[in-house]
Short mmCIF file of C-alpha atoms in Angstrom, two decimals:
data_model
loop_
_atom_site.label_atom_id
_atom_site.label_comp_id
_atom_site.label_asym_id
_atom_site.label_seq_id
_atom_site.Cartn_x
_atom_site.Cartn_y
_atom_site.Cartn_z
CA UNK C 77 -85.35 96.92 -153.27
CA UNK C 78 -82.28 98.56 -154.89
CA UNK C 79 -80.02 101.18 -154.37
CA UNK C 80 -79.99 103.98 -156.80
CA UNK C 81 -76.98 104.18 -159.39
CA UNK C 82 -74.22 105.90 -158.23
CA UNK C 83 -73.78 107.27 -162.19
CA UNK C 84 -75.99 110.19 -162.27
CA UNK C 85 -75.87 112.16 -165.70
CA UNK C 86 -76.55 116.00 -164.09
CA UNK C 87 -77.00 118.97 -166.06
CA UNK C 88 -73.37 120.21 -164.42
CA UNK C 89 -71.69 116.48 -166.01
CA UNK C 90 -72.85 117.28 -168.80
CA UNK C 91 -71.39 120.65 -169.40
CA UNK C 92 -68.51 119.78 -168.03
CA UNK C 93 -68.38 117.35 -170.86
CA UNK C 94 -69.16 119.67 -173.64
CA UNK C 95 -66.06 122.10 -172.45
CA UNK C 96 -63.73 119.28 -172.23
CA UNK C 97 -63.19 119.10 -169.01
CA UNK C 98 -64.24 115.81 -167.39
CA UNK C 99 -62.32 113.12 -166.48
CA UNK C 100 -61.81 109.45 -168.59
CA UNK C 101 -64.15 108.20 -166.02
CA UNK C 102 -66.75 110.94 -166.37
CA UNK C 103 -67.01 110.74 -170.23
CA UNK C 104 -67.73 107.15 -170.08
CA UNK C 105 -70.11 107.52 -167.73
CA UNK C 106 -71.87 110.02 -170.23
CA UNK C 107 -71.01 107.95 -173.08
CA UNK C 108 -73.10 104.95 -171.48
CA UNK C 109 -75.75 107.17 -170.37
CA UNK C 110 -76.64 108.08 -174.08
CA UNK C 111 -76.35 104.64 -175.17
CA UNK C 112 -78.95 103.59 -172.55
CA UNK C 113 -82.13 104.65 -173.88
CA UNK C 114 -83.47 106.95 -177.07
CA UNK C 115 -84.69 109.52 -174.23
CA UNK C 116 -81.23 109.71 -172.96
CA UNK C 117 -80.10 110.50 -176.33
CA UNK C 118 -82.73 112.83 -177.26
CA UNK C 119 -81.79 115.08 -174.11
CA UNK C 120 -77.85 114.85 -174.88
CA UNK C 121 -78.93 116.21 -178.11
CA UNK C 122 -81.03 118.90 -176.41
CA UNK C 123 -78.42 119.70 -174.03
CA UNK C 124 -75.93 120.19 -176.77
CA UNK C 125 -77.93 122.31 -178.32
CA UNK C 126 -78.13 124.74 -175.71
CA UNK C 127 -74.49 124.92 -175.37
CA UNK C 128 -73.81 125.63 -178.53
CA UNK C 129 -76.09 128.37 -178.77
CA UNK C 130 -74.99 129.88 -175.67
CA UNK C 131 -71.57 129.62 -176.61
CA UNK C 132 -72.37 130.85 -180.36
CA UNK C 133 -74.06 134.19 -178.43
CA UNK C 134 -70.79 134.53 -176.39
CA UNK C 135 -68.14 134.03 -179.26
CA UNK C 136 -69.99 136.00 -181.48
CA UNK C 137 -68.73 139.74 -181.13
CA UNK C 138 -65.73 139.41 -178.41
CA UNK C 139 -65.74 143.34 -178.51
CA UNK C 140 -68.99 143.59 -177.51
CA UNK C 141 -69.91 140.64 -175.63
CA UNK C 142 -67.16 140.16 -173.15
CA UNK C 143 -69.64 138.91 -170.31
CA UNK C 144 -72.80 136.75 -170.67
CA UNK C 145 -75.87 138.31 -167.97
CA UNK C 146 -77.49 135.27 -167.03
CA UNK C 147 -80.45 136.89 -165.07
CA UNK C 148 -81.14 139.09 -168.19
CA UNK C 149 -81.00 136.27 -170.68
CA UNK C 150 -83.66 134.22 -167.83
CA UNK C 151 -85.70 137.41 -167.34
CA UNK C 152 -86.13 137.84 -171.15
CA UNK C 153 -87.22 134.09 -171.98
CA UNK C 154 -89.43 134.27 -169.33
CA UNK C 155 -90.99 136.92 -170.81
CA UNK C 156 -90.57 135.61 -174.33
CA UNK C 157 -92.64 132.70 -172.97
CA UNK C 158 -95.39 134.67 -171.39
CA UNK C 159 -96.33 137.09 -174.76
CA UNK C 160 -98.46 136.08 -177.33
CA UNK C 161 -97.93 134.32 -180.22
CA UNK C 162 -97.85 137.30 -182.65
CA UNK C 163 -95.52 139.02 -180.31
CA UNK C 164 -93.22 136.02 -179.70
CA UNK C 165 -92.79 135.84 -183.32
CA UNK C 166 -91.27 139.40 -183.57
CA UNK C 167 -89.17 138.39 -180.47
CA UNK C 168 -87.70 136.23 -182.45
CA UNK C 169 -87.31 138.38 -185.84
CA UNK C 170 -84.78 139.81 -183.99
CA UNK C 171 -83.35 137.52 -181.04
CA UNK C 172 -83.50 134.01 -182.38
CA UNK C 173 -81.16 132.68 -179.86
CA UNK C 174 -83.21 133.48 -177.24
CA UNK C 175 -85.99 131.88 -178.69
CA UNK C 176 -83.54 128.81 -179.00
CA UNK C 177 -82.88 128.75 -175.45
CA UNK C 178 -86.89 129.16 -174.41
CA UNK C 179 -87.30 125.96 -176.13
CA UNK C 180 -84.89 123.74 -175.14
CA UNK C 181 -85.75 125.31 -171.40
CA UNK C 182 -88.92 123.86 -171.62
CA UNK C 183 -87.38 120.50 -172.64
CA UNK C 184 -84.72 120.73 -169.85
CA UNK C 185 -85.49 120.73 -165.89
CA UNK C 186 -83.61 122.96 -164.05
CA UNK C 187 -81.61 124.61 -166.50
CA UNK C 188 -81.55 127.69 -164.47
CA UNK C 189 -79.18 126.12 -161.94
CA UNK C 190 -77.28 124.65 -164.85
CA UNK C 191 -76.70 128.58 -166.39
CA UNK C 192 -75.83 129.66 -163.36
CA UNK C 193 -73.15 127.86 -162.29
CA UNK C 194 -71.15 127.85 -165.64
CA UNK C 195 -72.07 131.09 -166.80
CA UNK C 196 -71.86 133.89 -163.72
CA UNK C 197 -68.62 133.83 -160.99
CA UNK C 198 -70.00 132.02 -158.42
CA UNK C 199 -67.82 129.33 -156.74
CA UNK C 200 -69.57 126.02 -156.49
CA UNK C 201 -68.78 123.27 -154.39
CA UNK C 202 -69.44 119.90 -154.58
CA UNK C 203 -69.85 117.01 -151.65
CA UNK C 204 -70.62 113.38 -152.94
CA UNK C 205 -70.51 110.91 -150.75
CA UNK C 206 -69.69 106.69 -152.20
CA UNK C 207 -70.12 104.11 -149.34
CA UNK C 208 -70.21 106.00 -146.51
CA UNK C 209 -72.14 108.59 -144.84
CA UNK C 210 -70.68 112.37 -144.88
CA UNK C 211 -71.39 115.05 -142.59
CA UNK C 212 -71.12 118.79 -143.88
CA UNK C 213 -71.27 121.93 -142.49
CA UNK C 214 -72.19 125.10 -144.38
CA UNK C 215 -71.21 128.75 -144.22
CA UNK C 216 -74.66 130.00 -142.44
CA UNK C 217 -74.40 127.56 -139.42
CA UNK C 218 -76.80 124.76 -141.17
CA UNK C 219 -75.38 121.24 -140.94
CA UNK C 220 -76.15 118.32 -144.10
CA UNK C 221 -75.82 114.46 -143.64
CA UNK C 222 -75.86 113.03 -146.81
CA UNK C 223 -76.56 109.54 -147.40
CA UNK C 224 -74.47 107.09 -149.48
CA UNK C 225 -74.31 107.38 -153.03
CA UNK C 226 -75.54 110.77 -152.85
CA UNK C 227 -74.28 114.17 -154.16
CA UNK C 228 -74.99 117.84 -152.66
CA UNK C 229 -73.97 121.12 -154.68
CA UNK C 230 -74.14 124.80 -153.26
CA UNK C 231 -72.62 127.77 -153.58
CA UNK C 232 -69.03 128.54 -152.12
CA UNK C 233 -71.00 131.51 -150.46
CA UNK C 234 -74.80 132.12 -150.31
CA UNK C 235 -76.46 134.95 -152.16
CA UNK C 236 -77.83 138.07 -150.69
CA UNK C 237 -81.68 136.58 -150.13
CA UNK C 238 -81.47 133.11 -150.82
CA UNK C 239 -79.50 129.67 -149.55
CA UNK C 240 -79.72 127.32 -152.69
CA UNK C 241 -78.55 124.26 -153.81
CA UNK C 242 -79.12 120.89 -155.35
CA UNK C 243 -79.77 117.53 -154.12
CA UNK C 244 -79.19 114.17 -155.90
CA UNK C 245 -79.66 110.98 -153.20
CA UNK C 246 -81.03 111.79 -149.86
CA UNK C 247 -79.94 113.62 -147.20
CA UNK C 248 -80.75 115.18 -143.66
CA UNK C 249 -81.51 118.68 -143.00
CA UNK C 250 -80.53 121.14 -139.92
CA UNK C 251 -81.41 124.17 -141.34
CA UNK C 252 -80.17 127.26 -139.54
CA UNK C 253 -83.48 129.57 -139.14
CA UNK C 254 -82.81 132.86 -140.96
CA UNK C 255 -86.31 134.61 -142.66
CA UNK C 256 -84.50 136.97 -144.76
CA UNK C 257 -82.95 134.61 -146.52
CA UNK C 258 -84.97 131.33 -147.72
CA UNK C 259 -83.35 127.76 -148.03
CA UNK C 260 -84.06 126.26 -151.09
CA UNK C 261 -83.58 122.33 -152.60
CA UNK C 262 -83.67 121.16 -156.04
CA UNK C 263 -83.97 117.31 -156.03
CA UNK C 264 -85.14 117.00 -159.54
CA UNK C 265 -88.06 119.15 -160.69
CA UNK C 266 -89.21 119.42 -156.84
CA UNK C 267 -88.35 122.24 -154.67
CA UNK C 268 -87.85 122.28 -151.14
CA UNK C 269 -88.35 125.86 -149.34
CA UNK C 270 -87.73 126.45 -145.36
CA UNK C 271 -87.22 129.24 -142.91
CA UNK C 272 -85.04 126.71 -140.44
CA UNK C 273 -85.93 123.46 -139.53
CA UNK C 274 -84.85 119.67 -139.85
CA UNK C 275 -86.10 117.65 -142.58
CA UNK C 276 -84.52 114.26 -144.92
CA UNK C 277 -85.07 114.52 -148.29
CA UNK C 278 -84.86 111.34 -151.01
CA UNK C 279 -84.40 111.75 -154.73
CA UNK C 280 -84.56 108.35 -156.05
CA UNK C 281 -83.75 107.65 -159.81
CA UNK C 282 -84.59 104.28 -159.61
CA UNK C 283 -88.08 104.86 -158.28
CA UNK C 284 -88.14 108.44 -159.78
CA UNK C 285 -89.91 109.47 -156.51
CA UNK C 286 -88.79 112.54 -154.60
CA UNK C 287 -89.86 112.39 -150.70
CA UNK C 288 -89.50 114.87 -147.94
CA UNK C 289 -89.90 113.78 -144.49
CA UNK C 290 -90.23 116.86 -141.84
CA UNK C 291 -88.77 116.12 -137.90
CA UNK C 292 -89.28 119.94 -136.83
CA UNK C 293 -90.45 122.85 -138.29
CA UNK C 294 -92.41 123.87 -141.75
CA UNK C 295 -91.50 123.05 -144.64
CA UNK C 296 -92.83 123.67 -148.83
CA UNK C 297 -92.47 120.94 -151.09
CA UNK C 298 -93.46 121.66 -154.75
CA UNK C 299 -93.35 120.52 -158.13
CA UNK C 300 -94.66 122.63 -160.65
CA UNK C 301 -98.07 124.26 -159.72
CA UNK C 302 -98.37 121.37 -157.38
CA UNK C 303 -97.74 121.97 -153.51
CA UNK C 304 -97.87 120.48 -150.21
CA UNK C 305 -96.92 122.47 -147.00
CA UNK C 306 -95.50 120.00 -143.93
CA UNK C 307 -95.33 119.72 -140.70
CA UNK C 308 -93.73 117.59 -138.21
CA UNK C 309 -94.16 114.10 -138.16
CA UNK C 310 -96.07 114.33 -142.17
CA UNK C 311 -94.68 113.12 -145.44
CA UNK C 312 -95.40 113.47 -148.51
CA UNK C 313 -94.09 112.08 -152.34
CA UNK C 314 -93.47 113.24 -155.70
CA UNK C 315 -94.18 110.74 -158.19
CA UNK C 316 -92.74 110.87 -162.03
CA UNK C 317 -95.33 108.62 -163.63
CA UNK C 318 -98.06 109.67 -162.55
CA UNK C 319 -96.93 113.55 -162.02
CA UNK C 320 -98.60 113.58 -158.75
CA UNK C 321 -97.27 115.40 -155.48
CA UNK C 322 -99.30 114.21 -152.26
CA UNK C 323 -99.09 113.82 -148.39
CA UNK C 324 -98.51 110.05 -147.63
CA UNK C 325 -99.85 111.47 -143.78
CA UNK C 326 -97.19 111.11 -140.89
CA UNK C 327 -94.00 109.15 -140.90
CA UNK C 328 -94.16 105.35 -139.84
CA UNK C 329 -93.48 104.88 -135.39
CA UNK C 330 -90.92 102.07 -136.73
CA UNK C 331 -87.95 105.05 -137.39
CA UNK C 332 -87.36 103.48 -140.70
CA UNK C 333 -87.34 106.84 -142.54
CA UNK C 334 -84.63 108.11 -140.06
CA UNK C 335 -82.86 104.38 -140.35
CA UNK C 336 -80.00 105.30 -142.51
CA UNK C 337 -78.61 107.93 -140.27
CA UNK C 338 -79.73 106.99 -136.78
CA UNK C 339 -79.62 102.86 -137.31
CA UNK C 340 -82.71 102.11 -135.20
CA UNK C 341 -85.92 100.61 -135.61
CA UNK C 342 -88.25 100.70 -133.14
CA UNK C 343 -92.00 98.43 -132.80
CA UNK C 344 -94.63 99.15 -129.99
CA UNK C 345 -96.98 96.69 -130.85
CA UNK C 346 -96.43 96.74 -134.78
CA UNK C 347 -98.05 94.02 -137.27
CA UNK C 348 -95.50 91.61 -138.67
CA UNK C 349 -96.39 92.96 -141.97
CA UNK C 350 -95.61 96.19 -140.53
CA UNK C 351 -92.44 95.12 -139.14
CA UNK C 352 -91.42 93.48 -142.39
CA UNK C 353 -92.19 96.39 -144.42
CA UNK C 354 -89.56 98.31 -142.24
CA UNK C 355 -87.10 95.68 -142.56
CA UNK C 356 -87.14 95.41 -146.09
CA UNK C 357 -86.52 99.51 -146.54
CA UNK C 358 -84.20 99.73 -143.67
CA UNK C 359 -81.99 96.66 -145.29
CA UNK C 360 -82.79 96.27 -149.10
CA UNK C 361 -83.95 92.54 -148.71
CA UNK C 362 -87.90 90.81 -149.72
CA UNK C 363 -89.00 89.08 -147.14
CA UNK C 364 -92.54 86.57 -147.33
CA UNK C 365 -94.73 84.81 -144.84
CA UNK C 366 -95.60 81.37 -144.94
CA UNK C 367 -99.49 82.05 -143.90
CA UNK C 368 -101.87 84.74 -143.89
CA UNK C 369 -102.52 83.79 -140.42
CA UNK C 370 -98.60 85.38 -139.48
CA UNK C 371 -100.32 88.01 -140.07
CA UNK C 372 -102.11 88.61 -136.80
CA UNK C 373 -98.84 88.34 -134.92
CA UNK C 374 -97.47 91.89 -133.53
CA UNK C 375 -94.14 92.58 -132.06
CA UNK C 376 -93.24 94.88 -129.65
CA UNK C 377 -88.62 95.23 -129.54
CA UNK C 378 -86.25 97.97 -130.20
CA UNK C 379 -82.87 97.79 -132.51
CA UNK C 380 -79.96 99.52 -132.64
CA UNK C 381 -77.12 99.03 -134.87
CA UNK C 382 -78.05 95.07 -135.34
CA UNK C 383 -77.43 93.18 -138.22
CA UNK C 384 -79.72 91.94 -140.15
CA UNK C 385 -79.68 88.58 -139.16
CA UNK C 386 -79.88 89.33 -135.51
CA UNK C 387 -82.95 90.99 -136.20
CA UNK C 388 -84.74 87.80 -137.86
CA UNK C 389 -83.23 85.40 -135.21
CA UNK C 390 -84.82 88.05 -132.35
CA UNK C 391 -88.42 87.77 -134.29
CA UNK C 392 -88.44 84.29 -134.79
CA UNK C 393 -87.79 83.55 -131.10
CA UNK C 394 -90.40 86.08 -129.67
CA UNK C 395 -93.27 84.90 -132.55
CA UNK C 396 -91.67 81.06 -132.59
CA UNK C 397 -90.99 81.47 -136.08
CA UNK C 398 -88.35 80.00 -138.29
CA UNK C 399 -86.08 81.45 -141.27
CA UNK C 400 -85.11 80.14 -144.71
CA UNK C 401 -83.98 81.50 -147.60
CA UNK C 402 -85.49 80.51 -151.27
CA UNK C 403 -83.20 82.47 -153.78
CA UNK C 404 -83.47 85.95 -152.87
CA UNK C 405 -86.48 85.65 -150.88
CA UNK C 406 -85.89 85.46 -146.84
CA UNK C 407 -88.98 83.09 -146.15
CA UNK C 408 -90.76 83.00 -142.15
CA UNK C 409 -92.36 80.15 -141.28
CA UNK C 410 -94.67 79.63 -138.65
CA UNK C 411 -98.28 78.50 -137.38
CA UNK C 412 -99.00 82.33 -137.18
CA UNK C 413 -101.04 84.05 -134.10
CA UNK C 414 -104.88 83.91 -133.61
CA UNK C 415 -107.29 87.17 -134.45
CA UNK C 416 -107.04 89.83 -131.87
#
């Protein structure tokens, strides 16, 4: 298994980019983005796009355009995009920019978040965290522990009815309950909507996979059309290729999910593949049996904040098992356990 990159080409880089204001480090990082894949160029190109034609709207009358409305201009393309085709057509007779801006909207995920933090007043902070795990607290009384290599951005202060932000990584949820005003997640093109609860949610860009895990509480986890409402204990994941959002049912007894924050693992009576499977999420490693009959063995031991080789030395001594490495590959060897 591997890590996610901590380079992550966001909508917010990449405006920062186009108004000159990132830093030597930032604009390579954009510069070998594009260079990675036609795709990647395509959406610079998109992106670009959009900018200028914002900015073109914004510079083009300074008399009479001294602010840009950003809830108008989203109100009206959502409508733009909702009337026929006859209709749309004399839309754009006499509002061709806005017509620009429905299109590349289609072509570009959450663009709303994007327009909204470089085009209205509101104050947007920024917490990303590089090897090590950061705690935050927010304004309303919610707490956030986000995971390494993972970035969390939010407003300086919430709106009236609503408690967004954006999620790239994973983190841990406390959510401070509060109906009148919903808390909202955008980890790529899922949302995350609760009341007040505790939850972890996992954008992965390697995987392109978006999970949500749910401790306590109720939480709704959509993409699209697509949604799945959870409760505690259930999972469920978001899957790019095959555009599917489902319930995975309830999170494994091992505490793997949990393992990055907490650093336990726990097995009542667990299969080795089980165990293994745990192992290899909770450390990034492949591990292989010798036998299909290793399979029968279970294990029943609890870790907390053990390495990883005191882990495999514990297992091979309770299942009389022994560990070698081939390359990558950590390799158990062993007679194996009869059928239960």
């Amino acid at each position: 298994m591997n890590r996610q990159s901590p380079h992550m080409i966001t909508n917010e880089l990449l405006a920062k980019y186009f108004a000159g204001e990132t830093s030597d480090e930032e604009s390579a990082a954009v510069m070998i983005w594009i260079s990675g894949s036609p795709a990647n160029e395509e959406a610079f190109v998109q992106q670009k796009m959009l900018w200028e034609d914002l900015g073109a709207v914004m510079m083009d009358d300074a008399t009479t355009h001294t602010s840009f409305d950003v809830d108008t201009a989203w109100a009206n393309v959502k409508t733009a995009k909702a009337t026929a085709v006859s209709n749309q057509r004399k839309l754009e007779s006499r509002n061709p920019w806005i017509m620009r801006i429905a299109a590349s909207l289609v072509l570009l995920g959450g663009i709303t978040y994007f327009l909204r933090i470089y085009f209205t007043d509101v104050q947007m902070m920024e917490v990303a965290s590089a090897s090590e795990i950061i705690n935050v607290d927010l304004q309303d009384g919610s707490h956030i522990t986000l995971n390494e290599e993972s970035i969390i951005q939010y407003p300086e202060e919430f709106a009236a009815n609503s408690r967004e932000m954006s999620l790239k990584g994973e983190a841990f949820f406390e959510v401070e309950p509060d109906p009148e005003k919903p808390f909202v997640i955008h980890a790529g093109p899922a949302t995350i909507k609760v009341l007040g609860t505790s939850f972890n949610v996992k954008s992965s860009i390697m995987e392109d996979t978006v999970a949500v895990f749910v401790l306590t509480g109720r939480v709704s986890f959509s993409v699209g059309t697509q949604e799945v409402i959870l409760t505690p204990g259930e999972k469920a994941t978001y899957t790019a290729k095959s555009g599917l959002l489902a319930s995975t049912g309830g999170s494994t007894s091992t505490g793997v999910d949990q393992f990055w924050r907490t650093r336990r693992l726990s097995f009542a009576g667990h299969s080795l593949p089980d165990v293994i499977d745990a192992i290899e999420e909770a450390y990034f490693v492949d591990i292989e049996l010798e036998n299909e009959q290793m399979a029968n063995c279970r294990l029943s031991v609890n870790f907390e904040n053990d390495s990883l080789n005191n882990i495999l030395d514990v297992i091979a001594l309770t299942l009389d098992l022994k560990v070698s490495k081939s390359g990558n590959v950590i390799l158990l060897k062993g007679t194996g356990c009869p059928e239960n």
